PDB file of C-alpha atoms in Angstrom:
ATOM      1  CA  MET A   1      -0.057  -0.135  -0.081  1.00 50.00           C
ATOM      2  CA  GLU A   2       1.807   3.105  -1.211  1.00 61.00           C
ATOM      3  CA  GLU A   3       1.103   6.333   0.772  1.00 72.00           C
ATOM      4  CA  VAL A   4       0.210   9.362  -1.826  1.00 76.00           C
ATOM      5  CA  PRO A   5       0.718  12.603  -0.310  1.00 80.00           C
ATOM      6  CA  GLY A   6      -2.578  14.716  -0.453  1.00 78.00           C
ATOM      7  CA  SER A   7      -4.895  11.717  -0.281  1.00 82.00           C
ATOM      8  CA  THR A   8      -7.162  11.031   2.628  1.00 82.00           C
ATOM      9  CA  GLY A   9      -5.253  10.020   5.746  1.00 80.00           C
ATOM     10  CA  THR A  10      -2.263  12.010   5.314  1.00 84.00           C
ATOM     11  CA  SER A  11      -0.812  14.964   6.950  1.00 86.00           C
ATOM     12  CA  ALA A  12      -0.841  16.939   3.379  1.00 89.00           C
ATOM     13  CA  GLY A  13      -4.341  15.496   2.924  1.00 89.00           C
ATOM     14  CA  PHE A  14      -5.545  17.434   6.125  1.00 91.00           C
ATOM     15  CA  ALA A  15      -3.791  20.561   4.952  1.00 92.00           C
ATOM     16  CA  LEU A  16      -5.623  20.217   1.960  1.00 93.00           C
ATOM     17  CA  ARG A  17      -8.796  20.147   3.730  1.00 93.00           C
ATOM     18  CA  LEU A  18      -8.137  22.704   6.297  1.00 94.00           C
ATOM     19  CA  GLY A  19      -7.079  25.029   3.196  1.00 94.00           C
ATOM     20  CA  GLN A  20     -10.579  24.045   1.675  1.00 94.00           C
ATOM     21  CA  THR A  21     -12.532  24.972   4.931  1.00 95.00           C
ATOM     22  CA  ILE A  22     -10.723  28.150   5.255  1.00 95.00           C
ATOM     23  CA  PHE A  23     -11.118  29.437   1.505  1.00 95.00           C
ATOM     24  CA  SER A  24     -14.750  28.612   1.518  1.00 94.00           C
ATOM     25  CA  SER A  25     -15.274  30.207   4.905  1.00 94.00           C
ATOM     26  CA  ALA A  26     -13.732  33.398   3.630  1.00 94.00           C
ATOM     27  CA  SER A  27     -15.833  32.990   0.247  1.00 92.00           C
ATOM     28  CA  LEU A  28     -19.077  32.810   2.211  1.00 92.00           C
ATOM     29  CA  LEU A  29     -18.151  35.313   4.678  1.00 91.00           C
ATOM     30  CA  PHE A  30     -16.952  38.267   2.151  1.00 88.00           C
ATOM     31  CA  MET A  31     -20.570  37.488   0.191  1.00 86.00           C
ATOM     32  CA  SER A  32     -22.637  37.445   3.228  1.00 85.00           C
ATOM     33  CA  PHE A  33     -21.532  40.918   4.398  1.00 80.00           C
ATOM     34  CA  GLY A  34     -22.197  42.433   1.034  1.00 66.00           C
ATOM     35  CA  VAL A  35     -25.393  42.725   1.677  1.00 65.00           C
ATOM     36  CA  GLN A  36     -27.170  42.382  -1.786  1.00 73.00           C
ATOM     37  CA  PHE A  37     -26.071  39.129  -2.936  1.00 73.00           C
ATOM     38  CA  TYR A  38     -29.402  37.931  -2.839  1.00 78.00           C
ATOM     39  CA  SER A  39     -30.070  40.187  -5.857  1.00 78.00           C
ATOM     40  CA  TYR A  40     -28.103  37.939  -8.108  1.00 83.00           C
ATOM     41  CA  THR A  41     -29.065  34.313  -8.684  1.00 85.00           C
ATOM     42  CA  SER A  42     -25.205  33.166  -9.175  1.00 88.00           C
ATOM     43  CA  PHE A  43     -24.238  34.936  -5.820  1.00 88.00           C
ATOM     44  CA  CYS A  44     -27.088  32.953  -4.104  1.00 90.00           C
ATOM     45  CA  PHE A  45     -25.817  29.686  -5.869  1.00 91.00           C
ATOM     46  CA  LEU A  46     -22.410  30.432  -4.512  1.00 91.00           C
ATOM     47  CA  VAL A  47     -23.642  30.889  -0.948  1.00 91.00           C
ATOM     48  CA  THR A  48     -25.415  27.619  -0.866  1.00 92.00           C
ATOM     49  CA  ILE A  49     -22.542  25.599  -2.582  1.00 94.00           C
ATOM     50  CA  MET A  50     -20.004  27.123  -0.046  1.00 93.00           C
ATOM     51  CA  GLY A  51     -22.595  26.110   2.883  1.00 92.00           C
ATOM     52  CA  LEU A  52     -22.459  22.591   1.445  1.00 94.00           C
ATOM     53  CA  VAL A  53     -18.398  22.762   0.894  1.00 94.00           C
ATOM     54  CA  ILE A  54     -17.781  23.959   4.467  1.00 94.00           C
ATOM     55  CA  PRO A  55     -19.616  20.909   6.430  1.00 95.00           C
ATOM     56  CA  TRP A  56     -17.967  18.515   3.962  1.00 94.00           C
ATOM     57  CA  SER A  57     -14.487  19.665   3.985  1.00 94.00           C
ATOM     58  CA  PHE A  58     -14.563  20.360   7.947  1.00 94.00           C
ATOM     59  CA  ALA A  59     -15.993  16.608   8.628  1.00 93.00           C
ATOM     60  CA  LEU A  60     -12.989  15.213   6.451  1.00 92.00           C
ATOM     61  CA  ALA A  61     -10.293  17.726   8.098  1.00 92.00           C
ATOM     62  CA  LEU A  62     -11.376  16.147  11.255  1.00 92.00           C
ATOM     63  CA  LEU A  63     -11.153  12.400   9.815  1.00 89.00           C
ATOM     64  CA  ASP A  64      -7.457  13.128   8.398  1.00 89.00           C
ATOM     65  CA  GLY A  65      -6.682  14.788  11.513  1.00 89.00           C
ATOM     66  CA  TYR A  66      -7.606  11.735  13.517  1.00 88.00           C
ATOM     67  CA  SER A  67      -5.972   9.307  10.955  1.00 86.00           C
ATOM     68  CA  VAL A  68      -2.699  11.192  10.951  1.00 86.00           C
ATOM     69  CA  LEU A  69      -2.973  10.958  15.245  1.00 87.00           C
ATOM     70  CA  VAL A  70      -3.533   7.517  15.184  1.00 85.00           C
ATOM     71  CA  THR A  71      -1.158   6.428  12.076  1.00 75.00           C
ATOM     72  CA  ASN A  72      -4.044   4.386  10.738  1.00 72.00           C
ATOM     73  CA  PRO A  73      -5.565   5.849   7.703  1.00 68.00           C
ATOM     74  CA  VAL A  74      -9.057   5.014   6.725  1.00 70.00           C
ATOM     75  CA  ARG A  75      -8.549   2.959   3.634  1.00 73.00           C
ATOM     76  CA  GLN A  76     -11.755   0.895   2.694  1.00 81.00           C
ATOM     77  CA  LYS A  77     -12.771   0.939  -0.839  1.00 83.00           C
ATOM     78  CA  GLY A  78     -16.408   2.149   0.276  1.00 86.00           C
ATOM     79  CA  ILE A  79     -15.766   4.938   1.988  1.00 86.00           C
ATOM     80  CA  LEU A  80     -13.074   6.222  -0.230  1.00 87.00           C
ATOM     81  CA  PHE A  81     -15.187   5.925  -3.029  1.00 88.00           C
ATOM     82  CA  ILE A  82     -18.166   7.948  -1.458  1.00 90.00           C
ATOM     83  CA  ILE A  83     -15.412  10.594  -0.561  1.00 90.00           C
ATOM     84  CA  VAL A  84     -13.990  10.682  -4.339  1.00 89.00           C
ATOM     85  CA  ILE A  85     -17.853  10.983  -5.719  1.00 91.00           C
ATOM     86  CA  GLY A  86     -18.530  13.825  -3.163  1.00 92.00           C
ATOM     87  CA  ASP A  87     -15.109  15.934  -3.722  1.00 91.00           C
ATOM     88  CA  TRP A  88     -15.782  15.346  -7.604  1.00 91.00           C
ATOM     89  CA  LEU A  89     -19.514  16.705  -7.379  1.00 92.00           C
ATOM     90  CA  LEU A  90     -18.714  19.481  -4.991  1.00 93.00           C
ATOM     91  CA  SER A  91     -15.430  20.551  -6.910  1.00 93.00           C
ATOM     92  CA  THR A  92     -17.790  20.967 -10.219  1.00 93.00           C
ATOM     93  CA  LEU A  93     -20.415  22.766  -8.390  1.00 94.00           C
ATOM     94  CA  THR A  94     -17.847  25.068  -6.928  1.00 94.00           C
ATOM     95  CA  LEU A  95     -16.380  25.927 -10.171  1.00 94.00           C
ATOM     96  CA  GLY A  96     -19.450  26.545 -11.636  1.00 94.00           C
ATOM     97  CA  ALA A  97     -20.567  28.749  -8.813  1.00 94.00           C
ATOM     98  CA  ALA A  98     -17.208  30.460  -8.990  1.00 94.00           C
ATOM     99  CA  SER A  99     -17.250  30.852 -12.721  1.00 94.00           C
ATOM    100  CA  SER A 100     -20.794  32.208 -12.525  1.00 93.00           C
ATOM    101  CA  ALA A 101     -19.953  34.748  -9.492  1.00 91.00           C
ATOM    102  CA  ALA A 102     -16.848  35.934 -11.580  1.00 92.00           C
ATOM    103  CA  ALA A 103     -18.901  36.464 -14.707  1.00 90.00           C
ATOM    104  CA  VAL A 104     -21.426  38.710 -12.743  1.00 88.00           C
ATOM    105  CA  VAL A 105     -18.757  40.557 -10.869  1.00 87.00           C
ATOM    106  CA  ASP A 106     -17.203  41.291 -14.593  1.00 86.00           C
ATOM    107  CA  VAL A 107     -20.668  42.467 -15.566  1.00 84.00           C
ATOM    108  CA  LEU A 108     -20.983  44.748 -12.310  1.00 83.00           C
ATOM    109  CA  LEU A 109     -17.592  46.172 -12.934  1.00 82.00           C
ATOM    110  CA  THR A 110     -17.723  46.984 -16.507  1.00 79.00           C
ATOM    111  CA  ALA A 111     -21.087  48.324 -16.503  1.00 73.00           C
ATOM    112  CA  ASP A 112     -21.791  51.891 -17.425  1.00 67.00           C
ATOM    113  CA  GLY A 113     -23.571  53.073 -14.624  1.00 65.00           C
ATOM    114  CA  ALA A 114     -22.410  52.654 -10.819  1.00 62.00           C
ATOM    115  CA  VAL A 115     -24.214  49.445 -10.178  1.00 68.00           C
ATOM    116  CA  CYS A 116     -22.357  48.739  -6.838  1.00 72.00           C
ATOM    117  CA  LEU A 117     -20.452  50.821  -4.797  1.00 74.00           C
ATOM    118  CA  PRO A 118     -16.786  50.123  -4.714  1.00 74.00           C
ATOM    119  CA  LYS A 119     -16.361  48.595  -1.290  1.00 78.00           C
ATOM    120  CA  ILE A 120     -19.111  46.296  -2.414  1.00 79.00           C
ATOM    121  CA  CYS A 121     -17.827  45.289  -5.533  1.00 81.00           C
ATOM    122  CA  SER A 122     -14.586  44.371  -4.312  1.00 84.00           C
ATOM    123  CA  ARG A 123     -16.182  42.333  -1.592  1.00 86.00           C
ATOM    124  CA  TYR A 124     -17.859  40.146  -4.257  1.00 87.00           C
ATOM    125  CA  LEU A 125     -14.600  39.928  -6.062  1.00 89.00           C
ATOM    126  CA  ILE A 126     -12.515  38.795  -3.015  1.00 91.00           C
ATOM    127  CA  SER A 127     -15.203  35.993  -2.241  1.00 91.00           C
ATOM    128  CA  THR A 128     -15.077  34.916  -6.024  1.00 92.00           C
ATOM    129  CA  ILE A 129     -11.256  34.793  -5.757  1.00 94.00           C
ATOM    130  CA  PHE A 130     -11.603  32.740  -2.350  1.00 94.00           C
ATOM    131  CA  ALA A 131     -14.252  30.572  -4.305  1.00 94.00           C
ATOM    132  CA  PHE A 132     -11.701  29.538  -6.829  1.00 94.00           C
ATOM    133  CA  LEU A 133      -8.808  28.680  -4.310  1.00 95.00           C
ATOM    134  CA  SER A 134     -11.400  26.451  -2.715  1.00 95.00           C
ATOM    135  CA  TRP A 135     -12.207  24.856  -5.914  1.00 94.00           C
ATOM    136  CA  PHE A 136      -8.684  24.514  -6.448  1.00 94.00           C
ATOM    137  CA  LEU A 137      -7.894  22.480  -3.683  1.00 93.00           C
ATOM    138  CA  SER A 138     -11.119  20.537  -3.757  1.00 92.00           C
ATOM    139  CA  MET A 139     -10.192  19.401  -7.283  1.00 91.00           C
ATOM    140  CA  ALA A 140      -6.531  18.435  -5.693  1.00 91.00           C
ATOM    141  CA  SER A 141      -8.103  16.411  -3.218  1.00 90.00           C
ATOM    142  CA  SER A 142     -10.239  14.738  -5.549  1.00 89.00           C
ATOM    143  CA  LEU A 143      -7.396  13.330  -7.998  1.00 87.00           C
ATOM    144  CA  PHE A 144      -5.219  12.446  -5.301  1.00 87.00           C
ATOM    145  CA  ASN A 145      -8.034  10.172  -4.105  1.00 86.00           C
ATOM    146  CA  LEU A 146      -8.802   8.927  -7.316  1.00 84.00           C
ATOM    147  CA  TRP A 147      -5.457   8.040  -8.088  1.00 81.00           C
ATOM    148  CA  ILE A 148      -5.272   5.459  -4.869  1.00 81.00           C
ATOM    149  CA  LEU A 149      -8.929   4.176  -5.511  1.00 80.00           C
ATOM    150  CA  PRO A 150      -7.781   1.344  -8.293  1.00 75.00           C
ATOM    151  CA  SER A 151      -5.145   0.216  -5.971  1.00 75.00           C
ATOM    152  CA  LEU A 152      -7.266  -0.729  -2.956  1.00 72.00           C
TER     153      LEU A 152
ATOM    154  CA  MET B   1      -7.908  -6.065 -22.361  1.00 49.00           C
ATOM    155  CA  GLU B   2     -11.423  -4.921 -21.658  1.00 61.00           C
ATOM    156  CA  GLU B   3     -13.438  -2.915 -23.740  1.00 73.00           C
ATOM    157  CA  VAL B   4     -15.004   0.032 -21.997  1.00 77.00           C
ATOM    158  CA  PRO B   5     -17.904   1.440 -23.949  1.00 80.00           C
ATOM    159  CA  GLY B   6     -17.442   5.106 -24.382  1.00 78.00           C
ATOM    160  CA  SER B   7     -13.632   5.096 -24.302  1.00 82.00           C
ATOM    161  CA  THR B   8     -11.437   5.816 -27.227  1.00 82.00           C
ATOM    162  CA  GLY B   9     -11.650   3.215 -30.209  1.00 80.00           C
ATOM    163  CA  THR B  10     -15.269   1.993 -29.467  1.00 84.00           C
ATOM    164  CA  SER B  11     -18.421   3.080 -31.203  1.00 86.00           C
ATOM    165  CA  ALA B  12     -19.974   4.614 -28.407  1.00 89.00           C
ATOM    166  CA  GLY B  13     -16.804   6.791 -27.928  1.00 89.00           C
ATOM    167  CA  PHE B  14     -17.035   7.972 -31.416  1.00 91.00           C
ATOM    168  CA  ALA B  15     -20.859   9.041 -30.786  1.00 92.00           C
ATOM    169  CA  LEU B  16     -19.695  10.932 -27.989  1.00 93.00           C
ATOM    170  CA  ARG B  17     -17.222  12.743 -29.836  1.00 93.00           C
ATOM    171  CA  LEU B  18     -19.571  13.545 -32.637  1.00 94.00           C
ATOM    172  CA  GLY B  19     -22.046  14.665 -30.114  1.00 94.00           C
ATOM    173  CA  GLN B  20     -19.318  17.000 -28.448  1.00 94.00           C
ATOM    174  CA  THR B  21     -18.521  18.384 -31.924  1.00 95.00           C
ATOM    175  CA  ILE B  22     -22.206  19.034 -32.743  1.00 95.00           C
ATOM    176  CA  PHE B  23     -23.138  20.828 -29.624  1.00 95.00           C
ATOM    177  CA  SER B  24     -20.056  22.791 -29.639  1.00 94.00           C
ATOM    178  CA  SER B  25     -20.620  23.796 -33.275  1.00 94.00           C
ATOM    179  CA  ALA B  26     -24.232  24.540 -32.166  1.00 94.00           C
ATOM    180  CA  SER B  27     -22.932  26.784 -29.234  1.00 92.00           C
ATOM    181  CA  LEU B  28     -20.656  28.748 -31.432  1.00 92.00           C
ATOM    182  CA  LEU B  29     -22.943  29.281 -34.138  1.00 91.00           C
ATOM    183  CA  PHE B  30     -25.759  30.444 -31.646  1.00 88.00           C
ATOM    184  CA  MET B  31     -23.259  32.764 -30.136  1.00 86.00           C
ATOM    185  CA  SER B  32     -21.506  34.146 -33.399  1.00 85.00           C
ATOM    186  CA  PHE B  33     -24.733  35.219 -34.948  1.00 80.00           C
ATOM    187  CA  GLY B  34     -25.821  37.039 -31.865  1.00 66.00           C
ATOM    188  CA  VAL B  35     -23.774  40.027 -33.125  1.00 65.00           C
ATOM    189  CA  GLN B  36     -22.934  41.485 -29.631  1.00 73.00           C
ATOM    190  CA  PHE B  37     -21.337  38.586 -28.106  1.00 73.00           C
ATOM    191  CA  TYR B  38     -17.944  40.793 -27.911  1.00 77.00           C
ATOM    192  CA  SER B  39     -19.604  43.278 -25.329  1.00 78.00           C
ATOM    193  CA  TYR B  40     -19.542  40.514 -22.639  1.00 83.00           C
ATOM    194  CA  THR B  41     -16.224  39.178 -21.630  1.00 85.00           C
ATOM    195  CA  SER B  42     -17.845  35.896 -20.816  1.00 88.00           C
ATOM    196  CA  PHE B  43     -19.465  35.429 -24.084  1.00 88.00           C
ATOM    197  CA  CYS B  44     -15.903  36.027 -25.657  1.00 90.00           C
ATOM    198  CA  PHE B  45     -14.639  33.393 -23.284  1.00 91.00           C
ATOM    199  CA  LEU B  46     -17.263  30.839 -24.286  1.00 91.00           C
ATOM    200  CA  VAL B  47     -16.442  31.498 -28.142  1.00 91.00           C
ATOM    201  CA  THR B  48     -12.752  31.012 -27.365  1.00 92.00           C
ATOM    202  CA  ILE B  49     -13.339  27.681 -25.545  1.00 94.00           C
ATOM    203  CA  MET B  50     -15.776  26.354 -28.023  1.00 93.00           C
ATOM    204  CA  GLY B  51     -13.160  27.434 -30.872  1.00 93.00           C
ATOM    205  CA  LEU B  52     -10.670  25.027 -29.011  1.00 94.00           C
ATOM    206  CA  VAL B  53     -13.018  22.306 -28.109  1.00 94.00           C
ATOM    207  CA  ILE B  54     -14.392  21.893 -31.981  1.00 94.00           C
ATOM    208  CA  PRO B  55     -10.955  20.841 -33.463  1.00 95.00           C
ATOM    209  CA  TRP B  56     -10.187  18.755 -30.582  1.00 94.00           C
ATOM    210  CA  SER B  57     -13.146  16.641 -30.500  1.00 94.00           C
ATOM    211  CA  PHE B  58     -13.499  16.414 -34.239  1.00 94.00           C
ATOM    212  CA  ALA B  59      -9.615  15.006 -34.539  1.00 93.00           C
ATOM    213  CA  LEU B  60     -10.598  12.634 -31.783  1.00 92.00           C
ATOM    214  CA  ALA B  61     -14.072  11.699 -33.665  1.00 92.00           C
ATOM    215  CA  LEU B  62     -11.945  10.812 -36.826  1.00 92.00           C
ATOM    216  CA  LEU B  63      -9.354   8.764 -34.763  1.00 90.00           C
ATOM    217  CA  ASP B  64     -12.362   7.027 -33.118  1.00 89.00           C
ATOM    218  CA  GLY B  65     -14.153   6.549 -36.410  1.00 89.00           C
ATOM    219  CA  TYR B  66     -10.653   4.861 -37.958  1.00 89.00           C
ATOM    220  CA  SER B  67     -10.082   2.586 -35.048  1.00 86.00           C
ATOM    221  CA  VAL B  68     -13.925   1.294 -35.228  1.00 86.00           C
ATOM    222  CA  LEU B  69     -13.210   0.666 -38.927  1.00 88.00           C
ATOM    223  CA  VAL B  70     -10.053  -1.283 -38.741  1.00 85.00           C
ATOM    224  CA  THR B  71     -11.082  -2.972 -35.451  1.00 75.00           C
ATOM    225  CA  ASN B  72      -7.812  -1.859 -33.898  1.00 72.00           C
ATOM    226  CA  PRO B  73      -8.235   0.603 -31.268  1.00 68.00           C
ATOM    227  CA  VAL B  74      -5.432   2.789 -30.343  1.00 70.00           C
ATOM    228  CA  ARG B  75      -4.377   1.804 -26.820  1.00 73.00           C
ATOM    229  CA  GLN B  76      -1.035   3.138 -26.328  1.00 81.00           C
ATOM    230  CA  LYS B  77      -0.714   4.435 -22.400  1.00 83.00           C
ATOM    231  CA  GLY B  78       1.103   7.846 -23.696  1.00 86.00           C
ATOM    232  CA  ILE B  79      -1.533   8.686 -26.469  1.00 86.00           C
ATOM    233  CA  LEU B  80      -4.480   7.844 -23.910  1.00 87.00           C
ATOM    234  CA  PHE B  81      -2.525  10.025 -21.068  1.00 88.00           C
ATOM    235  CA  ILE B  82      -2.627  12.876 -23.342  1.00 90.00           C
ATOM    236  CA  ILE B  83      -6.194  12.396 -24.483  1.00 90.00           C
ATOM    237  CA  VAL B  84      -7.228  12.013 -20.646  1.00 89.00           C
ATOM    238  CA  ILE B  85      -5.296  15.259 -19.641  1.00 91.00           C
ATOM    239  CA  GLY B  86      -6.679  17.465 -22.943  1.00 92.00           C
ATOM    240  CA  ASP B  87     -10.393  16.106 -22.018  1.00 91.00           C
ATOM    241  CA  TRP B  88     -10.137  17.040 -18.403  1.00 91.00           C
ATOM    242  CA  LEU B  89      -8.559  20.502 -19.273  1.00 93.00           C
ATOM    243  CA  LEU B  90     -11.101  21.228 -21.682  1.00 93.00           C
ATOM    244  CA  SER B  91     -14.099  19.954 -19.833  1.00 93.00           C
ATOM    245  CA  THR B  92     -13.181  22.008 -17.133  1.00 93.00           C
ATOM    246  CA  LEU B  93     -12.754  25.118 -19.016  1.00 94.00           C
ATOM    247  CA  THR B  94     -15.948  24.240 -20.987  1.00 94.00           C
ATOM    248  CA  LEU B  95     -17.731  24.007 -17.551  1.00 94.00           C
ATOM    249  CA  GLY B  96     -16.343  27.318 -16.343  1.00 94.00           C
ATOM    250  CA  ALA B  97     -17.485  29.160 -19.831  1.00 94.00           C
ATOM    251  CA  ALA B  98     -20.924  27.848 -19.573  1.00 94.00           C
ATOM    252  CA  SER B  99     -21.451  28.551 -15.933  1.00 94.00           C
ATOM    253  CA  SER B 100     -20.201  32.309 -16.688  1.00 93.00           C
ATOM    254  CA  ALA B 101     -22.562  32.600 -19.923  1.00 91.00           C
ATOM    255  CA  ALA B 102     -25.095  31.356 -17.840  1.00 92.00           C
ATOM    256  CA  ALA B 103     -24.519  33.786 -15.181  1.00 90.00           C
ATOM    257  CA  VAL B 104     -24.549  36.574 -17.714  1.00 88.00           C
ATOM    258  CA  VAL B 105     -27.571  35.395 -19.501  1.00 87.00           C
ATOM    259  CA  ASP B 106     -29.489  35.502 -16.183  1.00 86.00           C
ATOM    260  CA  VAL B 107     -28.602  38.948 -15.422  1.00 84.00           C
ATOM    261  CA  LEU B 108     -29.443  40.077 -18.897  1.00 83.00           C
ATOM    262  CA  LEU B 109     -32.812  38.268 -18.567  1.00 82.00           C
ATOM    263  CA  THR B 110     -33.684  39.598 -14.958  1.00 79.00           C
ATOM    264  CA  ALA B 111     -32.391  43.227 -15.908  1.00 73.00           C
ATOM    265  CA  ASP B 112     -34.860  46.202 -15.148  1.00 67.00           C
ATOM    266  CA  GLY B 113     -34.534  47.772 -18.799  1.00 65.00           C
ATOM    267  CA  ALA B 114     -34.506  45.838 -21.848  1.00 62.00           C
ATOM    268  CA  VAL B 115     -30.776  45.230 -21.939  1.00 68.00           C
ATOM    269  CA  CYS B 116     -30.993  42.757 -24.803  1.00 72.00           C
ATOM    270  CA  LEU B 117     -33.846  42.256 -27.590  1.00 74.00           C
ATOM    271  CA  PRO B 118     -35.966  39.172 -26.884  1.00 74.00           C
ATOM    272  CA  LYS B 119     -34.764  37.428 -30.024  1.00 78.00           C
ATOM    273  CA  ILE B 120     -31.038  38.009 -29.131  1.00 79.00           C
ATOM    274  CA  CYS B 121     -31.325  36.986 -25.465  1.00 81.00           C
ATOM    275  CA  SER B 122     -32.752  33.700 -26.634  1.00 84.00           C
ATOM    276  CA  ARG B 123     -29.759  32.993 -28.807  1.00 86.00           C
ATOM    277  CA  TYR B 124     -27.501  33.471 -25.963  1.00 87.00           C
ATOM    278  CA  LEU B 125     -29.658  31.164 -23.672  1.00 89.00           C
ATOM    279  CA  ILE B 126     -29.691  28.188 -26.182  1.00 91.00           C
ATOM    280  CA  SER B 127     -25.641  28.909 -27.089  1.00 91.00           C
ATOM    281  CA  THR B 128     -25.429  28.325 -23.028  1.00 92.00           C
ATOM    282  CA  ILE B 129     -27.483  25.171 -23.123  1.00 94.00           C
ATOM    283  CA  PHE B 130     -25.567  23.895 -26.155  1.00 94.00           C
ATOM    284  CA  ALA B 131     -22.281  24.557 -24.190  1.00 94.00           C
ATOM    285  CA  PHE B 132     -23.406  22.670 -21.241  1.00 95.00           C
ATOM    286  CA  LEU B 133     -24.508  19.805 -23.162  1.00 95.00           C
ATOM    287  CA  SER B 134     -21.045  19.522 -24.826  1.00 95.00           C
ATOM    288  CA  TRP B 135     -19.584  19.886 -21.139  1.00 94.00           C
ATOM    289  CA  PHE B 136     -21.314  16.743 -20.200  1.00 94.00           C
ATOM    290  CA  LEU B 137     -20.413  14.657 -22.968  1.00 93.00           C
ATOM    291  CA  SER B 138     -16.615  15.837 -22.838  1.00 92.00           C
ATOM    292  CA  MET B 139     -16.608  14.930 -19.112  1.00 91.00           C
ATOM    293  CA  ALA B 140     -18.235  11.603 -19.928  1.00 91.00           C
ATOM    294  CA  SER B 141     -15.347  10.761 -22.571  1.00 90.00           C
ATOM    295  CA  SER B 142     -12.774  12.098 -20.106  1.00 89.00           C
ATOM    296  CA  LEU B 143     -14.231   9.743 -17.168  1.00 87.00           C
ATOM    297  CA  PHE B 144     -14.449   6.758 -19.508  1.00 87.00           C
ATOM    298  CA  ASN B 145     -10.631   7.050 -20.716  1.00 86.00           C
ATOM    299  CA  LEU B 146      -9.635   7.775 -17.258  1.00 84.00           C
ATOM    300  CA  TRP B 147     -11.070   4.434 -16.154  1.00 81.00           C
ATOM    301  CA  ILE B 148      -9.428   2.322 -18.697  1.00 81.00           C
ATOM    302  CA  LEU B 149      -5.842   4.021 -18.061  1.00 80.00           C
ATOM    303  CA  PRO B 150      -4.676   2.331 -15.004  1.00 75.00           C
ATOM    304  CA  SER B 151      -5.478  -1.119 -16.936  1.00 75.00           C
ATOM    305  CA  LEU B 152      -3.034  -0.437 -19.606  1.00 72.00           C
TER     306      LEU B 152
END
């Protein structure tokens, strides 16, 4: 049984999960305090998806932290399969939400009139950047876990 | 060597590639004849990505068609690896482009004033739907090829 850094049950995997939790929380917070997010469907979608990613990543961060402490990684094929499917689904949704939010931010920033105050617009932008970072880490987790799946 | 329907060199794979080519061409055509697509960054992005997907899918459709005719599928690990990476990259980009375009279409349709004529707006919408269909088929190809990769 080879150890792939970044897969479930390794310290790199724990770091990836922690990063996902932090980035998606940051994305959610920046979006929630920009009080007009519910005016745009894309921002509502982003908030919904971030609300799904945070508990998922946090739970898996706990699982990884526990595995690292007891040095006995969870390596049952069924569990890993569910983790891969979940990661893949959430990373696809995160990418879709982040892209939609980026498109709306672009429309707002390049609009002729002042559609949103600069302070609010920059909040939307920062939230979108955090969502992309969260997608990147989530995709990495998914690929690492998919890589070790056939060897189980 | 098991045959996975939908992977490179099978008739299902050929059908998938043909579907990708048709859907991405339809998406490009509907967007290009809506003459204002260059006003929005997301639509430009969608046109660029569709311009990449069409030759890629068409070339692989030819390869698959040839493989089916000579009943000797191309099964070299290196080539399949490049196909999987390319498919994965293009399907990610297609999803991003389709989501951005969908977000902009949503903003345009729900805007207070008449931002675009109904006829033009519906063109954007149809183009986006075709882009999502193209993404779906492209992702299926990528997953099927990834599935047979470890067995080579």
